[in-house]
Coordinates of C-alpha atoms and ligand atoms in Angstrom, one line a residue:
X12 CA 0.0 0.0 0.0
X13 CA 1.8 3.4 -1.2
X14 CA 0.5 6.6 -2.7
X15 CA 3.1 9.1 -4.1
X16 CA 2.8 12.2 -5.6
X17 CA 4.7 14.2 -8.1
X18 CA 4.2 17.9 -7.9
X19 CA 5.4 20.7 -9.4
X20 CA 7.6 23.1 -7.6
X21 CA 7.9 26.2 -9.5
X22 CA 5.2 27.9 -11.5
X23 CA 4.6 25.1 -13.6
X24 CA 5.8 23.4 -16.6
X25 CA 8.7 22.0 -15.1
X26 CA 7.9 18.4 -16.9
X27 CA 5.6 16.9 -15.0
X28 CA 3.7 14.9 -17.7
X29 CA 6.9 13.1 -18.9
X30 CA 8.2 11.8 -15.3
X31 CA 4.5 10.6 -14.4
X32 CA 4.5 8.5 -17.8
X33 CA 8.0 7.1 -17.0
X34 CA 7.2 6.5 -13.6
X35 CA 4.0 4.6 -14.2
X36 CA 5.2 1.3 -14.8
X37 CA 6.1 1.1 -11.0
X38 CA 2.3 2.0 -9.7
X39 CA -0.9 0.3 -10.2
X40 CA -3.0 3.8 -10.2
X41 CA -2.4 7.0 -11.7
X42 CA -4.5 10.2 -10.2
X43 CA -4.8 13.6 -11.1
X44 CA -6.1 16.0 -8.4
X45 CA -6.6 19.4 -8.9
X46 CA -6.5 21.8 -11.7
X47 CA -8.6 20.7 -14.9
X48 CA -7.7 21.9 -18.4
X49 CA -5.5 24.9 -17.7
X50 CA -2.7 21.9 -17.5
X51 CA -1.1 21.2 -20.5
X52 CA 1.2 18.0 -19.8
X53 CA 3.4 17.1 -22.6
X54 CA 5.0 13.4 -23.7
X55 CA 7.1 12.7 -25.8
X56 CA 8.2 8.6 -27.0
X57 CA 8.5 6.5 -30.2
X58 CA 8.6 10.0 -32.1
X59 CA 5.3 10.8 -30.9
X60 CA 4.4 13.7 -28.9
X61 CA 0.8 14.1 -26.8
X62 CA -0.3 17.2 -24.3
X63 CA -2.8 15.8 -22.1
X64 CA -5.3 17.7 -20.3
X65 CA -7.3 16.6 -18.4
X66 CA -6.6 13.1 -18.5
X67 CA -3.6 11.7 -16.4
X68 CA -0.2 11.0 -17.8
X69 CA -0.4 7.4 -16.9
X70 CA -2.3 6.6 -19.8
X71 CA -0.1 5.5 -22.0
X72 CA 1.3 2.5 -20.1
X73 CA -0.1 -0.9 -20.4
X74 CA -3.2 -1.5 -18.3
X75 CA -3.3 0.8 -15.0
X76 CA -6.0 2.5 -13.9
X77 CA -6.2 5.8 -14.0
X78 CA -8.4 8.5 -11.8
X79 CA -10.0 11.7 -12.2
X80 CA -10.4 12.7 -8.9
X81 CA -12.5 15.0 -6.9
X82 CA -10.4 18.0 -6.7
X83 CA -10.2 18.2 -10.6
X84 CA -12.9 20.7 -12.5
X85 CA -13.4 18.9 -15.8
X86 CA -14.7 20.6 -19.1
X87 CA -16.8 18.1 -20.5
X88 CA -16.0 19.6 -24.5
X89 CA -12.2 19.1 -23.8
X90 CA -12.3 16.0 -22.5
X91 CA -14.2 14.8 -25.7
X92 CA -11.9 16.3 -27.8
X93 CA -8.8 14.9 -25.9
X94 CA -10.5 11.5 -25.3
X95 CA -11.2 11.2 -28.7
X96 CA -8.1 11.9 -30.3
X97 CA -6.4 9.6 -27.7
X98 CA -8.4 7.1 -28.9
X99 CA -8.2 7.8 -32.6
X100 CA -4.2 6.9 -32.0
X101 CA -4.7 3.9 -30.7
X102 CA -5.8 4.2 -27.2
X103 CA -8.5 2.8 -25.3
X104 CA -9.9 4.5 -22.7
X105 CA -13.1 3.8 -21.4
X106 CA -12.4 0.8 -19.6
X107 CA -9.0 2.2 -18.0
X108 CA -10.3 5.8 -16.6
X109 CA -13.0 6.4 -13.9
X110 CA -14.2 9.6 -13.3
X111 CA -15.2 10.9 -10.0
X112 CA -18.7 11.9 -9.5
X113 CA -17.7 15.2 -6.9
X114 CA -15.8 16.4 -9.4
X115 CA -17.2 19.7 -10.6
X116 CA -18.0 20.8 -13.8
X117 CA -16.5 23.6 -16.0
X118 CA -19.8 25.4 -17.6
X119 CA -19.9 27.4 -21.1
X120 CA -20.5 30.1 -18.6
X121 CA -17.7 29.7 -16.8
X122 CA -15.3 30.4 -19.5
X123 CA -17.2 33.4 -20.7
X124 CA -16.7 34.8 -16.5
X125 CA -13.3 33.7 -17.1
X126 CA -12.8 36.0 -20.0
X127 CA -15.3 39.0 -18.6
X128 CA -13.0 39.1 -15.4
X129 CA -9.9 39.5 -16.7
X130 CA -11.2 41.8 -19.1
X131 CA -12.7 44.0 -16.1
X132 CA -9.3 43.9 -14.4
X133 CA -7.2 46.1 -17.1
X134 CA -3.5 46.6 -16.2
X135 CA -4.0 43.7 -13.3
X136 CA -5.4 40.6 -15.2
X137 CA -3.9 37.5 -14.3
X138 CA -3.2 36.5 -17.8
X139 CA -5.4 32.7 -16.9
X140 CA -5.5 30.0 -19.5
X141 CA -8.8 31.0 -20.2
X142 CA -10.6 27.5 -19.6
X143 CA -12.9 28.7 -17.0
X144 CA -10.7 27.1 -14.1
X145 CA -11.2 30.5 -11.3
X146 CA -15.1 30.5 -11.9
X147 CA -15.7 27.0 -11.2
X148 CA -13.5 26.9 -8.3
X149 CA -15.5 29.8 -7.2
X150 CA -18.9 28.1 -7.4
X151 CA -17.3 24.8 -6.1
X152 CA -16.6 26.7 -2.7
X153 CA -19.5 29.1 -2.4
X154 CA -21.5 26.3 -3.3
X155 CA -23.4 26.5 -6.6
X156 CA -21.1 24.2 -8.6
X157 CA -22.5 21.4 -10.6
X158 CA -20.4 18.4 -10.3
X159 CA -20.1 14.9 -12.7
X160 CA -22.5 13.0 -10.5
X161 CA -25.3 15.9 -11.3
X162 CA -25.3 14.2 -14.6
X163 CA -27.6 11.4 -13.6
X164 CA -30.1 13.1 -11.8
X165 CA -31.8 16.4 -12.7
X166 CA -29.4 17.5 -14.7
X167 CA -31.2 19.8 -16.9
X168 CA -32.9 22.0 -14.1
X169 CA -29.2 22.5 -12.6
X170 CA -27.5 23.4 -15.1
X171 CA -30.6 26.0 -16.4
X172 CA -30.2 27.4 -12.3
X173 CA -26.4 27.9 -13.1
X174 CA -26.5 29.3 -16.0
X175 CA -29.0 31.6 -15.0
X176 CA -27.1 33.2 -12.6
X177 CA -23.9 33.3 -14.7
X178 CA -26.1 35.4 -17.2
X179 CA -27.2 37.6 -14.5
X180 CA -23.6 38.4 -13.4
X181 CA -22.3 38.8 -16.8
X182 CA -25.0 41.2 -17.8
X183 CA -23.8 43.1 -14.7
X184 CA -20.2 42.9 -16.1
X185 CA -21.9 44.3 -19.7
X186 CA -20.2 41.6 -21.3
X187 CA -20.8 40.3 -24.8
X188 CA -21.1 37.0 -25.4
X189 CA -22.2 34.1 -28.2
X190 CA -22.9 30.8 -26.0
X191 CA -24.7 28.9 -29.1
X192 CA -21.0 26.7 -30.3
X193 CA -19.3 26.3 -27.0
X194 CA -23.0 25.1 -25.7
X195 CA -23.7 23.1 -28.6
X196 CA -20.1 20.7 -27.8
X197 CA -20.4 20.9 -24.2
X198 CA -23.8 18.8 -24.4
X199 CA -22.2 16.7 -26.7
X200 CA -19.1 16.3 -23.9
X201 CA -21.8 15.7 -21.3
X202 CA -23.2 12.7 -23.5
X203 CA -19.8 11.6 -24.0
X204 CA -18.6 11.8 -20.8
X205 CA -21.9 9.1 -19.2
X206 CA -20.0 6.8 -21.3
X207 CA -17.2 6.6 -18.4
X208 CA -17.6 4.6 -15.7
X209 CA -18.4 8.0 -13.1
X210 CA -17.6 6.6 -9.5
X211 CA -17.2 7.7 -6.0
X212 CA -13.6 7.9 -6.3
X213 CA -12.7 8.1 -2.8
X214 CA -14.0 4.4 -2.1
X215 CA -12.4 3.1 -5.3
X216 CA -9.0 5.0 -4.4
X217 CA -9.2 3.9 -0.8
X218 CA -9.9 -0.1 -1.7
X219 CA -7.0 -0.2 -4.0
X220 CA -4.9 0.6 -1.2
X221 CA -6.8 -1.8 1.0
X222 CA -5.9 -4.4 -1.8
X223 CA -2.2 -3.6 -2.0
X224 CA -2.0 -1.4 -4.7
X225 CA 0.2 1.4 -5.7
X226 CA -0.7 4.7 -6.6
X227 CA 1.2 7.6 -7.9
X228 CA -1.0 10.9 -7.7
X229 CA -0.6 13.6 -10.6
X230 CA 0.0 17.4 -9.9
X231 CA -1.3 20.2 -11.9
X232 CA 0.8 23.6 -12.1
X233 CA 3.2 24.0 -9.8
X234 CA 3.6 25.4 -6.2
X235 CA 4.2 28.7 -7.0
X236 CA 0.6 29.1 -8.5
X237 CA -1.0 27.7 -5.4
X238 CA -4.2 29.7 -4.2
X239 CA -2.9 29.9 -0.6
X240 CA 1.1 29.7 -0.8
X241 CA 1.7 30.8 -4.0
X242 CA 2.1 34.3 -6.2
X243 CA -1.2 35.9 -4.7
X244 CA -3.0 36.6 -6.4
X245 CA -1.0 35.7 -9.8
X246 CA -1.9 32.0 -9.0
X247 CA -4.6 29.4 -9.9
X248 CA -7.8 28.8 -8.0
X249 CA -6.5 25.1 -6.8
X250 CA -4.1 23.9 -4.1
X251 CA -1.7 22.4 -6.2
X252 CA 0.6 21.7 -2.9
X253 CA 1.0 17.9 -1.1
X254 CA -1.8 18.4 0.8
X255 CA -4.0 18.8 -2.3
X256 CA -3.5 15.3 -3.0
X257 CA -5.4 14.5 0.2
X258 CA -8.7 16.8 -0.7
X259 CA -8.4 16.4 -4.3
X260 CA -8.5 12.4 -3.9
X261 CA -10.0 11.2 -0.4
X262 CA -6.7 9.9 0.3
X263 CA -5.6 10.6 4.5
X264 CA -2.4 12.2 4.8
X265 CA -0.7 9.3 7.0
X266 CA -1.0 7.1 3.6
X267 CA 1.1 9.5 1.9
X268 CA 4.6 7.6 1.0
X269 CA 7.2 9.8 -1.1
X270 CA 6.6 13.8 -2.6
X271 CA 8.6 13.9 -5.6
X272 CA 9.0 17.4 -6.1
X273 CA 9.9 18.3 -9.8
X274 CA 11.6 21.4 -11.2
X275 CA 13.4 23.1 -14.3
X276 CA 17.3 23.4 -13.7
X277 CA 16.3 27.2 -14.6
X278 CA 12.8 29.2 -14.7
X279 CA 9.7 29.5 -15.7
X280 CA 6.2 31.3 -15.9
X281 CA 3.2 32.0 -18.2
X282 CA 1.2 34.3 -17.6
X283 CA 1.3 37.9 -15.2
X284 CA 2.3 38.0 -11.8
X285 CA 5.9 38.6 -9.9
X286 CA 8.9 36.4 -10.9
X287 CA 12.2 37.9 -9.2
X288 CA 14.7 36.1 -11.1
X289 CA 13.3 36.3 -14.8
X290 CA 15.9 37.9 -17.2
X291 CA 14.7 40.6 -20.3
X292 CA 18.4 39.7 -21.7
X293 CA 19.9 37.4 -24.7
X294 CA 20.3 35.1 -22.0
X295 CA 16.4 35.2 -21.6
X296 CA 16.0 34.9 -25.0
X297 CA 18.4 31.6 -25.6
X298 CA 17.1 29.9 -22.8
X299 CA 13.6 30.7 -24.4
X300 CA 14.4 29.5 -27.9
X301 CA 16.4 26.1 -26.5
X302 CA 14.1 25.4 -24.3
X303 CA 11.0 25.8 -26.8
X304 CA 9.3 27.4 -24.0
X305 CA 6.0 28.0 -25.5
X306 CA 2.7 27.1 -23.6
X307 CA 1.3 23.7 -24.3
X308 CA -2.0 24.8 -24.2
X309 CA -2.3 28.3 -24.9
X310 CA 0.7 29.2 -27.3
X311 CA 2.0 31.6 -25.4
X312 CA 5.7 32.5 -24.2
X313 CA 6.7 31.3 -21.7
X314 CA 9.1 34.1 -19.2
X315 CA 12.5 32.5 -18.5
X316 CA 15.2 33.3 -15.8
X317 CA 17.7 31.7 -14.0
X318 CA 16.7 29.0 -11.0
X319 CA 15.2 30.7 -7.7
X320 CA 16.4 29.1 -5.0
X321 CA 14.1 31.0 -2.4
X322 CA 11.0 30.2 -3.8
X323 CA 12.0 26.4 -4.3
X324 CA 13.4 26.0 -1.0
X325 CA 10.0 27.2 0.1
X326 CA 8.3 24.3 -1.8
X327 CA 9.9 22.1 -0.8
X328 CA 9.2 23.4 2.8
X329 CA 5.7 23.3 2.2
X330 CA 5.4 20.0 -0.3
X331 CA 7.4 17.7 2.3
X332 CA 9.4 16.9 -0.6
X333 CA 11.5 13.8 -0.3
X334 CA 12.8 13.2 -4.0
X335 CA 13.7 16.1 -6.3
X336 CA 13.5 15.8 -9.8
X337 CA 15.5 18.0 -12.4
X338 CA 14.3 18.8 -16.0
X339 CA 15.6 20.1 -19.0
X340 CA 19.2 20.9 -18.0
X341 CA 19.9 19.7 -21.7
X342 CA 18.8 23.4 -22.2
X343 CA 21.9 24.9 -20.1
X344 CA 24.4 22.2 -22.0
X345 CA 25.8 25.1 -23.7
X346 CA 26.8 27.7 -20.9
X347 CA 29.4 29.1 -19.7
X348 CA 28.0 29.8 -16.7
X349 CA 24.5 29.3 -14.6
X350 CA 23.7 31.4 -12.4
X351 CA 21.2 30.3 -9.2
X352 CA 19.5 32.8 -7.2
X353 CA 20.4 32.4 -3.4
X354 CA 18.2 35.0 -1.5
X355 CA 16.4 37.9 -2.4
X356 CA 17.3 42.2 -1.0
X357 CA 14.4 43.3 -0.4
X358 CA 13.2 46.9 -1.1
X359 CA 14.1 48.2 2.8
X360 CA 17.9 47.1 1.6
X361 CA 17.6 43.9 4.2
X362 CA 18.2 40.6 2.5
X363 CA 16.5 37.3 2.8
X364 CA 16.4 33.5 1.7
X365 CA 13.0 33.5 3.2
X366 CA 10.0 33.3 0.8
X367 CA 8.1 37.1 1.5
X368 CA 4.9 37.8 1.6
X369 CA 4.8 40.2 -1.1
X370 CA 7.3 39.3 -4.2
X371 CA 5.6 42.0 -6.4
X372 CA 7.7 45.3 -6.1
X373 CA 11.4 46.0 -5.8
X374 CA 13.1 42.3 -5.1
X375 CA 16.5 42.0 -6.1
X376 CA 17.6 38.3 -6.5
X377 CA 21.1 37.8 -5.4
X378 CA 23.2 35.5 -7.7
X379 CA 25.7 32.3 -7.1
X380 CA 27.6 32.4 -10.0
X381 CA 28.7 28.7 -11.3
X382 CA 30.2 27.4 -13.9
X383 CA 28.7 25.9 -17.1
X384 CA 29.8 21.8 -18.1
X385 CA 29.2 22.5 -21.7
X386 CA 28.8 19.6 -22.8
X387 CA 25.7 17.7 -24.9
X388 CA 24.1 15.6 -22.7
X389 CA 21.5 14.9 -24.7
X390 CA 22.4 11.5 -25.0
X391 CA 23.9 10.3 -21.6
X392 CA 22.0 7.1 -20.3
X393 CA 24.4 7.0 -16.6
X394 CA 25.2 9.3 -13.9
X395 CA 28.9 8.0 -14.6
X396 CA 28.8 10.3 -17.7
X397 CA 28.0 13.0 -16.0
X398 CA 30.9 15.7 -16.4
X399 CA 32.5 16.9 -13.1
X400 CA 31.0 20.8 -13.8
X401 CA 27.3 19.4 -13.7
X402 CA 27.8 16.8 -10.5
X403 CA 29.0 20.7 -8.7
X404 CA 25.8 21.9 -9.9
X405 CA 23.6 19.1 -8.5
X406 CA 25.9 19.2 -5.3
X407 CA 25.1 22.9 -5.0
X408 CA 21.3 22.1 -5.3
X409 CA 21.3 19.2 -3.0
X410 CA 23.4 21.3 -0.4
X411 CA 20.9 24.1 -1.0
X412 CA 17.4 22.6 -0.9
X413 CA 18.4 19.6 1.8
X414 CA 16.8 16.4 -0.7
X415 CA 18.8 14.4 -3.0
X416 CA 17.9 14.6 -6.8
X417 CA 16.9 11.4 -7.7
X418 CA 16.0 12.1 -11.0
X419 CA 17.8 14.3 -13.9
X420 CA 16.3 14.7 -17.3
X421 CA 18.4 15.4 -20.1
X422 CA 15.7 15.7 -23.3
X423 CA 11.5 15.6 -23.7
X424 CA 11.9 11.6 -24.9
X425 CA 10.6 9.4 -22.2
X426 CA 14.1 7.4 -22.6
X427 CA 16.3 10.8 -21.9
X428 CA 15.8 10.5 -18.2
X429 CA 18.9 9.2 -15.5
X430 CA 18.1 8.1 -12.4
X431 CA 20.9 8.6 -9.8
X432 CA 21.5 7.3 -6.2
X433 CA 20.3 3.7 -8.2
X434 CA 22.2 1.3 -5.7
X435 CA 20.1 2.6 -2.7
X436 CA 16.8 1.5 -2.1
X437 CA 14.2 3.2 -4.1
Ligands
GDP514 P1 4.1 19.9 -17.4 O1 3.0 20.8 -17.6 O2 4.8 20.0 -16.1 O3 3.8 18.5 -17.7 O4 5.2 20.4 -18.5 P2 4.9 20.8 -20.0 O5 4.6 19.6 -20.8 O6 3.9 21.9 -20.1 O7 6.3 21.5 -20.4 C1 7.5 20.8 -20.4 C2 8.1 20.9 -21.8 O8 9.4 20.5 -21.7 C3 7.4 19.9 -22.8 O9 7.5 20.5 -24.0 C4 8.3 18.7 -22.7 O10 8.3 17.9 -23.9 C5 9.6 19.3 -22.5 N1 10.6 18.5 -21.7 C6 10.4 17.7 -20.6 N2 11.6 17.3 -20.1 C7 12.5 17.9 -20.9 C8 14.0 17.8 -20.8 O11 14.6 17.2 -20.0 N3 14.6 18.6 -21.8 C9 14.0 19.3 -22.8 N4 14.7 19.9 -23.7 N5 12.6 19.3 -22.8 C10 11.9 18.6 -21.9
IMO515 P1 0.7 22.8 -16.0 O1 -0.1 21.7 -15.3 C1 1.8 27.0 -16.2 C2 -1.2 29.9 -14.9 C3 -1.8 30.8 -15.9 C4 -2.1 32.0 -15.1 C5 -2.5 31.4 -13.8 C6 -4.0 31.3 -13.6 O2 0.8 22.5 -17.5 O3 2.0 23.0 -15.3 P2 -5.9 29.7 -14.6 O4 -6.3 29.4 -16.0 O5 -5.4 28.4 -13.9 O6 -6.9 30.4 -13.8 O7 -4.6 30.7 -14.7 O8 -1.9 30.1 -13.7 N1 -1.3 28.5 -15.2 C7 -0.3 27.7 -15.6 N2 1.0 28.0 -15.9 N3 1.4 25.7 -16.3 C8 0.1 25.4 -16.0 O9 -0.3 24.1 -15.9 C9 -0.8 26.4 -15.7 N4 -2.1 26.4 -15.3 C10 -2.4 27.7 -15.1 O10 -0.9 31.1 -17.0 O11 -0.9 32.8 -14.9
MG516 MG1 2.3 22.3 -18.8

């Protein structure tokens, strides 16, 4: 009986999709937990490449079952479309994913709030994915959220009540709206989606453990975007920490076994909000255009800067990481030197490694300079190939952030991934 999770621990992006998919073969269960289609998780083997949504990145490997839990707000059109092309390649779904009923559902509505509130907040919008994700959220907690197990009894009344009210408050808003195609494909998601066996998750998650089993749950985002611990209020409207895993599944927290805590060996974010350590340089730029840092789901650039260790040490404070995993440090192959952001000055001149309260005005990240292994590691397969300039780096990590990095990934292809420390247990 185990449950892991694998989080992200910056402001998403870091990779999660690809280690969940390599990491599958060792569970029984794959869960996802929070978020909804605002995740785009991306995997790459056999030359193909897939961004999966809302559907967990365990898919792809032989038989295990995979969960849509409770904590996950699920857009019935998406999910079609995702499902369906899944299955168009080859996949079969329907008798390896269960969907839990107390999951809430993301309405046509909800995406048009999304867009009226961002477009009411000018200079301050958040810069969301779009997909309706702080709405629903917002009727899941003030109660007026329609969740999948509504589907089989009333539905049409609900959903009328909802929508309602969504009209009155967008009227109020005087925003301008066509509902007829997004309604017209969320119907046919809702008739697609009885098609899955829709459970109470909670019972089915807690009598695979009863029976043995394994199960590795799925973060969305990253730690950094969390609605209580991360950028306030440049965040998402989920807790995307550890503890998610417990409300967003039904799973009690003295089950939980190991927190892999994932991250880029630079960073990341999409979207508006404070990000001390991102760079407007060349340097910016390169790591931009080798990393291909372009949204998976909405196009868009992604900001790049060098690795914060302030806000990671604080994730991993908060996550109870006990494994790190590093992505993407193919993408720094070519430096001459990295540069990793060790505590922050604050605007009163005073200078901190402790994660503020405020992040949005005046930080000044202070800078470890180290230097660059310049070398392709595209196509190591062994820790013994690492060069000595890149085992200083990891050192320096390790040293900082007090939990060994189990796992270094050197390439988006399922195969480009080392594991390290293999000769202890686990
Ligand atoms: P997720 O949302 O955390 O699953 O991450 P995304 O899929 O949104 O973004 C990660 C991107 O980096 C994807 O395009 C991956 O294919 C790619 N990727 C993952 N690991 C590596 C790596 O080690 N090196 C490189 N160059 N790309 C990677
Ligand atoms: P994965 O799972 C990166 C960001 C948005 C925006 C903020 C709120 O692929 O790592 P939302 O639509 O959730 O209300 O947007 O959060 N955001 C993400 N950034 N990766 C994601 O998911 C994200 N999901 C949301 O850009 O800043
Ligand atoms: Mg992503």
């Amino acid at each position: 009986m185990k449950v892991d999770i694998l989080l992200g621990l910056q402001w998403g992006d870091e990779g999660k999709g690809k280690v969940v998919d390599v990491l599958t073969p060792r569970y029984d269960v794959v869960a996802r937990f929070q978020g909804g289609p605002n995740a785009g998780h991306t995997l790459e083997f056999e030359g193909q490449k897939y961004v999966l949504r809302s559907i967990p990145s365990g898919i792809f490997q032989g038989d295990k079952t995979n969960v849509i839990g409770n904590g996950v707000v699920l857009d019935p059109a998406l999910f079609k479309a995702e499902a369906e092309a899944l299955e168009a390649s080859g996949h079969n779904l329907k008798d390896r994913l269960i969907i839990s009923k107390k999951a809430h559902l993301i309405l046509p509505t909800h995406r048009i709030l999304d867009a009226a509130y961002e477009a009411s907040k000018g200079d301050a919008k958040v810069g969301t994915t779009g997909k309706g994700i702080g709405p629903t959220y917002t009727d899941k907690v003030s109660r007026n959220g329609l969740r999948v197990g509504d589907l089989l009894h009333g539905f049409e009344q609900k959903y009328a009540k909802a929508k309602a009210y969504h009209e009155q408050i967008l009227k109020s808003l005087n925003y301008t709206y066509d509902l007829s195609t997004l309604e017209k494909d969320w119907f046919e998601g809702i008739e697609y989606l009885k098609q899955f066996r829709l459970v109470d998750s909670e019972h089915e998650i807690n009598g695979f453990l009863k029976e043995g089993k394994s199960i590795l749950c799925e973060g969305a985002q990253g730690t950094m975007l969390d609605i209580d611990f991360g950028s306030y209020p440049f965040v998402t409207s989920s807790n995307t920490i550890c503890a998610g895993a417990c409300t967003g599944l039904g799973v009690a927290p003295n089950k939980i076994g190991e927190v892999y805590g994932i991250f880029k060996a630079y960073c990341t974010r999409v979207g508006a909000g404070p990000f001390p350590t991102e760079l407007f340089d060349e340097t910016g730029e390169k790591i931009c255009a080798l990393g291909h840092e372009y949204g998976a789901v909405t196009g868009r650039k992604r900001r790049c800067g060098w690795i914060d260790l302030v806000a990671l040490k604080y994730a991993v404070m908060i996550d109870g990481v006990t494994k790190l995993i590093m992505m993407k440090s193919d993408v720094l192959d070519g430096f001459d030197t990295i540069k990793a952001c060790v505590a922050y000055r604050l605007k009163n001149g005073e200078e901190t490694d402790q994660f503020p309260f405020d992040i949005a005005e005046g930080i000044e990240p202070i800078y470890v300079e180290l230097p660059g292994w310049k070398t392709d590691m595209t196509h190591m397969t062994s820790e013994d190939e690492f060069p000595e300039e890149f085992n200083a780096y990891l050192s320096f990590l390790e040293e900082q952030l007090g939990v060994p990095i189990k796992i270094v990934s050197v390439g988006p292809d399922r195969e480009q991934t080392i594991e390290r420390y293999t000769d202890e247990e686990n």
